[in-house]
Coordinates of C-alpha atoms in Angstrom, one line a residue:
X1 CA 11.0 0.9 -2.8
X2 CA 8.6 1.5 -5.8
X3 CA 6.1 2.5 -8.4
X4 CA 4.6 -1.0 -8.1
X5 CA 0.8 -0.9 -8.9
X6 CA 0.9 2.7 -10.1
X7 CA -2.9 3.4 -10.4
X8 CA -6.1 2.2 -9.0
X9 CA -8.3 0.0 -11.2
X10 CA -11.2 1.6 -13.0
X11 CA -13.8 -0.3 -11.0
X12 CA -12.4 0.9 -7.7
X13 CA -12.4 4.5 -8.9
X14 CA -16.0 4.2 -10.0
X15 CA -17.2 2.7 -6.8
X16 CA -15.3 5.3 -4.8
X17 CA -17.2 8.0 -6.7
X18 CA -20.4 6.1 -6.0
X19 CA -19.7 6.2 -2.3
X20 CA -19.2 10.0 -2.5
X21 CA -22.6 10.4 -4.2
X22 CA -24.5 7.8 -2.1
X23 CA -23.1 9.4 1.1
X24 CA -25.4 12.3 0.8
X25 CA -28.3 10.9 -1.2
X26 CA -32.0 11.2 -0.5
X27 CA -33.7 9.9 2.6
X28 CA -31.7 6.7 2.7
X29 CA -29.1 8.2 4.9
X30 CA -28.6 10.6 7.8
X31 CA -26.2 13.4 6.7
X32 CA -22.7 11.9 6.8
X33 CA -19.6 13.9 7.5
X34 CA -18.9 16.2 4.5
X35 CA -16.7 14.6 1.8
X36 CA -13.4 16.5 1.6
X37 CA -12.8 18.2 -1.7
X38 CA -9.6 16.8 -3.3
X39 CA -6.8 19.3 -3.4
X40 CA -5.0 19.5 -6.8
X41 CA -1.4 18.4 -6.5
X42 CA 0.9 21.4 -6.9
X43 CA 3.0 21.3 -10.0
X44 CA 6.6 20.2 -9.3
X45 CA 8.9 23.1 -8.6
X46 CA 12.0 23.7 -10.7
X47 CA 14.8 21.4 -9.7
X48 CA 17.3 23.4 -7.5
X49 CA 20.5 24.2 -9.2
X50 CA 23.4 22.0 -8.1
X51 CA 26.9 23.1 -9.0
X52 CA 30.2 21.4 -8.8
X53 CA 32.5 22.0 -5.8
X54 CA 35.4 24.3 -6.4
X55 CA 38.2 22.8 -8.6
X56 CA 35.8 19.8 -9.3
X57 CA 36.8 18.1 -6.1
X58 CA 35.5 14.6 -7.1
X59 CA 35.5 13.4 -3.5
X60 CA 33.1 16.2 -2.7
X61 CA 31.1 15.4 -5.7
X62 CA 30.9 11.7 -4.7
X63 CA 29.6 12.7 -1.2
X64 CA 27.1 15.1 -2.7
X65 CA 25.8 12.5 -5.0
X66 CA 25.6 9.9 -2.2
X67 CA 23.5 12.4 -0.2
X68 CA 21.1 13.2 -3.1
X69 CA 20.6 9.5 -4.0
X70 CA 20.1 8.8 -0.3
X71 CA 17.4 11.5 0.1
X72 CA 15.7 10.0 -3.0
X73 CA 15.8 6.6 -1.4
X74 CA 14.1 7.9 1.8
X75 CA 11.5 9.6 -0.4
X76 CA 10.9 6.4 -2.3
X77 CA 10.2 4.5 0.9
X78 CA 7.6 7.2 1.8
X79 CA 6.1 7.0 -1.7
X80 CA 5.8 3.2 -1.4
X81 CA 4.2 3.3 2.0
X82 CA 1.7 5.9 0.8
X83 CA 0.9 3.9 -2.3
X84 CA 0.2 0.8 -0.2
X85 CA -2.1 2.9 2.0
X86 CA -4.0 4.2 -1.0
X87 CA -4.5 0.7 -2.4
X88 CA -5.7 -0.6 1.0
X89 CA -7.9 2.4 1.6
X90 CA -9.4 2.2 -1.9
X91 CA -10.2 -1.5 -1.4
X92 CA -12.0 -0.6 1.8
X93 CA -13.9 2.0 0.0
X94 CA -14.9 -0.5 -2.7
X95 CA -16.2 -2.8 0.0
X96 CA -18.2 0.0 1.6
X97 CA -19.7 1.0 -1.7
X98 CA -20.8 -2.6 -2.4
X99 CA -22.5 -2.8 1.1
X100 CA -24.2 0.5 0.3
X101 CA -25.5 -0.7 -3.0
X102 CA -26.8 -4.0 -1.3
X103 CA -28.4 -2.0 1.5
X104 CA -30.2 0.3 -0.8
X105 CA -31.5 -2.6 -2.9
X106 CA -32.8 -4.3 0.3
X107 CA -34.4 -1.1 1.5
X108 CA -36.1 -0.7 -1.8
X109 CA -37.5 -4.2 -1.6
X110 CA -38.8 -3.7 1.9
X111 CA -40.5 -0.5 0.9
X112 CA -42.1 -2.2 -2.0
X113 CA -43.5 -5.0 0.3
X114 CA -44.8 -2.5 2.8
X115 CA -46.3 -0.4 0.1
X116 CA -48.0 -3.4 -1.4
X117 CA -49.6 -4.2 2.0
X118 CA -50.8 -0.7 2.3
X119 CA -52.3 -0.8 -1.2
X120 CA -54.1 -4.0 -0.4
X121 CA -55.7 -2.5 2.6
X122 CA -56.8 0.5 0.6
X123 CA -58.5 -1.7 -2.0
X124 CA -60.4 -3.5 0.7
X125 CA -62.0 -0.3 1.7
X126 CA -59.5 0.8 4.3
X127 CA -60.9 -1.4 7.0
X128 CA -58.3 -3.0 9.2
X129 CA -58.3 -6.9 9.0
X130 CA -59.7 -7.1 12.6
X131 CA -62.8 -5.1 11.6
X132 CA -63.5 -7.2 8.6
X133 CA -63.3 -10.4 10.7
X134 CA -65.8 -9.1 13.3
X135 CA -68.2 -8.3 10.4
X136 CA -67.9 -11.9 9.0
X137 CA -70.6 -14.3 9.9
X138 CA -68.5 -17.4 9.3
X139 CA -67.1 -18.7 12.7
X140 CA -64.5 -21.0 11.0
X141 CA -63.3 -18.2 8.7
X142 CA -63.0 -16.0 11.8
X143 CA -60.8 -18.5 13.6
X144 CA -58.6 -19.0 10.5
X145 CA -58.5 -15.2 10.0
X146 CA -57.3 -14.5 13.5
X147 CA -54.2 -16.7 12.9
X148 CA -53.5 -15.1 9.6
X149 CA -53.8 -11.6 11.1
X150 CA -51.3 -12.5 13.8
X151 CA -48.9 -13.9 11.2
X152 CA -49.4 -10.8 9.1
X153 CA -48.8 -8.4 12.0
X154 CA -45.6 -10.3 12.9
X155 CA -44.4 -10.2 9.3
X156 CA -45.2 -6.4 9.1
X157 CA -43.4 -5.7 12.4
X158 CA -40.4 -7.7 11.2
X159 CA -40.3 -5.8 7.9
X160 CA -40.5 -2.4 9.7
X161 CA -37.7 -3.6 12.1
X162 CA -35.5 -4.7 9.2
X163 CA -36.1 -1.4 7.4
X164 CA -35.0 0.5 10.5
X165 CA -31.8 -1.8 10.8
X166 CA -31.0 -1.4 7.1
X167 CA -31.4 2.4 7.4
X168 CA -29.0 2.5 10.3
X169 CA -26.5 0.3 8.5
X170 CA -26.6 2.6 5.5
X171 CA -26.0 5.7 7.7
X172 CA -23.0 3.9 9.2
X173 CA -21.6 2.9 5.8
X174 CA -22.0 6.4 4.6
X175 CA -20.1 7.8 7.6
X176 CA -17.4 5.2 7.2
X177 CA -17.1 6.0 3.5
X178 CA -16.7 9.7 4.1
X179 CA -14.0 9.1 6.7
X180 CA -12.2 6.6 4.5
X181 CA -12.3 9.0 1.6
X182 CA -10.6 11.6 3.8
X183 CA -7.9 9.1 4.7
X184 CA -7.4 8.2 1.0
X185 CA -7.0 11.9 0.0
X186 CA -4.3 12.3 2.8
X187 CA -2.5 9.3 1.5
X188 CA -2.7 10.5 -2.1
X189 CA -1.2 13.9 -1.1
X190 CA 1.6 12.1 0.8
X191 CA 2.3 10.0 -2.3
X192 CA 2.4 13.0 -4.5
X193 CA 4.7 14.9 -2.2
X194 CA 7.1 11.9 -2.0
X195 CA 7.0 11.5 -5.8
X196 CA 7.9 15.2 -6.2
X197 CA 10.8 14.8 -3.8
X198 CA 12.2 11.7 -5.6
X199 CA 12.1 13.4 -8.9
X200 CA 13.8 16.6 -7.6
X201 CA 16.6 14.6 -5.9
X202 CA 17.3 12.4 -8.9
X203 CA 17.2 15.4 -11.3
X204 CA 19.6 17.3 -9.1
X205 CA 22.0 14.3 -9.1
X206 CA 21.8 14.0 -12.8
X207 CA 22.4 17.7 -13.3
X208 CA 25.5 17.4 -11.1
X209 CA 26.9 14.5 -13.0
X210 CA 26.1 16.1 -16.3
X211 CA 28.7 18.9 -15.5
X212 CA 31.5 16.2 -15.5
X213 CA 33.7 15.4 -18.4
X214 CA 34.0 11.8 -19.5
X215 CA 37.3 11.1 -17.6
X216 CA 35.9 12.8 -14.5
X217 CA 32.9 10.5 -14.6
X218 CA 35.2 7.5 -15.0
X219 CA 37.2 8.7 -12.0
X220 CA 34.0 9.3 -10.0
X221 CA 32.9 5.7 -10.7
X222 CA 36.3 4.5 -9.5
X223 CA 36.0 6.5 -6.3
X224 CA 32.7 4.8 -5.7
X225 CA 34.2 1.4 -6.2
X226 CA 37.1 2.2 -4.0
X227 CA 34.8 3.4 -1.2
X228 CA 32.7 0.3 -1.4
X229 CA 35.8 -2.0 -1.5
X230 CA 37.3 -0.2 1.5
X231 CA 34.1 -0.6 3.5
X232 CA 33.9 -4.3 2.5
X233 CA 37.5 -4.9 3.5
X234 CA 37.1 -3.3 6.8
X235 CA 34.0 -5.4 7.4
X236 CA 35.7 -8.6 6.5
X237 CA 38.8 -7.8 8.5
X238 CA 36.7 -7.8 11.6
X239 CA 36.6 -11.7 11.2
X240 CA 32.8 -11.6 10.7
X241 CA 32.8 -14.3 8.1
X242 CA 34.4 -16.7 10.7
X243 CA 31.2 -16.5 12.7
X244 CA 28.7 -16.6 9.8
X245 CA 28.0 -20.2 8.9
X246 CA 24.3 -20.3 8.7
X247 CA 22.8 -22.5 6.0
X248 CA 19.9 -21.3 3.9
X249 CA 16.4 -22.8 4.4
X250 CA 14.5 -24.2 1.4
X251 CA 12.6 -20.9 1.2
X252 CA 15.7 -18.9 1.6
X253 CA 17.3 -20.7 -1.3
X254 CA 14.3 -19.9 -3.5
X255 CA 14.5 -16.3 -2.5
X256 CA 18.2 -16.1 -3.4
X257 CA 17.6 -17.9 -6.7
X258 CA 14.9 -15.3 -7.6
X259 CA 17.0 -12.3 -6.5
X260 CA 20.2 -13.4 -8.3
X261 CA 18.1 -14.1 -11.4
X262 CA 17.3 -10.4 -11.6
X263 CA 21.0 -9.4 -11.9
X264 CA 21.4 -6.8 -14.7
X265 CA 17.9 -5.4 -14.5
X266 CA 17.6 -1.7 -14.1
X267 CA 16.8 0.1 -10.8
X268 CA 13.6 2.1 -11.0
X269 CA 12.2 3.9 -7.9
X270 CA 8.9 2.4 -6.9
X271 CA 9.2 -0.7 -9.2
X272 CA 8.6 -4.2 -7.9
X273 CA 9.1 -6.1 -11.1
X274 CA 9.2 -8.0 -13.4
X275 CA 11.4 -5.9 -15.5
X276 CA 12.6 -3.2 -13.1
X277 CA 12.9 -3.0 -9.3
X278 CA 13.9 -0.7 -6.4
X279 CA 15.7 -2.2 -3.5
X280 CA 12.7 -3.3 -1.4
X281 CA 10.8 -4.1 -4.4
X282 CA 13.4 -6.7 -5.3
X283 CA 13.6 -8.2 -1.8
X284 CA 9.8 -8.4 -1.3
X285 CA 9.4 -9.9 -4.8
X286 CA 12.1 -12.5 -4.1
X287 CA 10.4 -13.6 -0.9
X288 CA 7.0 -13.6 -2.4
X289 CA 8.4 -16.0 -5.0
X290 CA 9.5 -18.2 -2.2
X291 CA 6.0 -18.2 -0.8
X292 CA 6.5 -15.7 2.0
X293 CA 4.9 -12.3 1.7
X294 CA 6.8 -9.5 3.5
X295 CA 6.2 -5.8 3.9
X296 CA 6.8 -3.6 0.9
X297 CA 9.2 -0.9 2.0
X298 CA 12.7 -1.2 3.5
X299 CA 11.6 0.6 6.7
X300 CA 8.7 -1.7 7.1
X301 CA 10.8 -4.7 6.5
X302 CA 13.2 -3.5 9.2
X303 CA 10.4 -2.7 11.7
X304 CA 8.2 -5.7 11.2
X305 CA 10.5 -8.7 10.4
X306 CA 12.4 -10.7 13.1
X307 CA 15.8 -9.3 13.8
X308 CA 18.9 -11.6 13.9
X309 CA 22.5 -11.0 14.8
X310 CA 24.8 -10.4 11.9
X311 CA 26.9 -13.3 13.0
X312 CA 23.8 -15.5 12.7
X313 CA 23.1 -14.3 9.2
X314 CA 22.3 -16.9 6.5
X315 CA 21.6 -16.7 2.7
X316 CA 18.1 -15.2 2.2
X317 CA 18.2 -12.9 5.2
X318 CA 17.9 -9.2 4.4
X319 CA 20.6 -6.7 5.4
X320 CA 19.2 -3.2 6.2
X321 CA 21.6 -0.3 5.7
X322 CA 21.9 3.2 7.1
X323 CA 20.4 4.6 10.3
X324 CA 17.1 5.4 8.7
X325 CA 16.7 1.9 7.0
X326 CA 16.5 3.5 3.6
X327 CA 18.3 0.7 1.8
X328 CA 18.0 -3.1 1.9
X329 CA 19.7 -6.1 0.2
X330 CA 19.7 -9.9 0.3
X331 CA 22.6 -11.8 1.8
X332 CA 23.7 -14.6 -0.5
X333 CA 26.6 -16.0 1.4
X334 CA 30.5 -15.7 1.4
X335 CA 30.2 -12.1 2.6
X336 CA 28.2 -10.9 -0.4
X337 CA 24.8 -9.5 -1.1
X338 CA 22.6 -8.8 -4.1
X339 CA 20.7 -5.5 -4.3
X340 CA 19.2 -2.8 -6.5
X341 CA 21.6 0.1 -5.7
X342 CA 20.0 3.3 -7.1
X343 CA 18.8 5.2 -10.2
X344 CA 21.2 4.7 -13.1
X345 CA 22.4 1.3 -11.8
X346 CA 21.3 -2.2 -12.3
X347 CA 20.8 -5.1 -9.8
X348 CA 24.2 -6.4 -8.9
X349 CA 26.2 -8.4 -6.4
X350 CA 28.3 -6.4 -3.9
X351 CA 30.1 -6.8 -0.6
X352 CA 27.7 -7.2 2.3
X353 CA 29.7 -4.7 4.2
X354 CA 30.1 -2.1 1.5
X355 CA 27.6 0.3 3.2
X356 CA 26.9 1.0 6.9
X357 CA 24.8 -2.0 8.2
X358 CA 21.9 -1.1 10.5
X359 CA 20.9 -4.7 11.1
X360 CA 19.7 -8.0 9.7
X361 CA 16.1 -9.3 9.4
X362 CA 14.8 -12.8 8.6
X363 CA 11.6 -13.4 6.6
X364 CA 9.8 -16.7 7.3
X365 CA 11.3 -17.0 10.7

């Protein structure tokens, strides 16, 4: 889930601005829908105060931290989805802007040609070509002139028709650009809101941890390990490994090799490499390295990739965790997975059953 491509390229921004200006310019367009005025993102509110439970109950602290980081993960997925939308919508705006520029250039050329024809007629005294032919005393010239007039009339009619079509295209592009700009602004606002939520949840978790003494932090870390080990033991005791015997495909092996090569790199919300990753940033980058592009967020990966039974799981498959699909990892075999856990942690290998499993998906199926 991640920062990824954090900003739009300068060219895209410039062309988006061009669309906004062109959408209401001159006689080239019918009036498009009004361009929405961007609403400034409100400044982040103060991080809500988080206090330790009575008597520093570390079990309660552990649960509270899990909830805060889980909420940050959900917000990160929302941020990543909004970022993908803004990038896609920006690219569509760039394409529209280019079409508008091409259309305006073509319209200007057609106007110049029609204007040149009008000026030529003015210089000839304003008489239409047919009248000048009737006044000619040369029969051969008359016959040749008739053919030229027909060709000229056809060309002029064609130019006028093309001007009308170009005008209509420009009006359509302007309306599309205005609508696309509105969608882009909506995505930007969603992205900003998710970013604000992420920062608040992480800040609250850090504030809570900062109230602990060194020994208490060590004990809290031990509680986390114990909880993960207990969940893994319970998962393995079900005999699940007896049924899991799938072999990795060539692409699956490449994905696993990439993912395990990232071990030790820091988690960063919104990041998709190469130095930091969030959970779905790591899985999507791993499968991209194997030549299989997959959706960016854990929720999209769960929704769009083929599902397989846990007993049919093989290395390279992705394990989705929690009911809201807010976390994802890659199965590497022997009941283990590799994942980017949360802020403050690094990419690591853990038990595949150390968190509640929602299901398994298979890229490249």
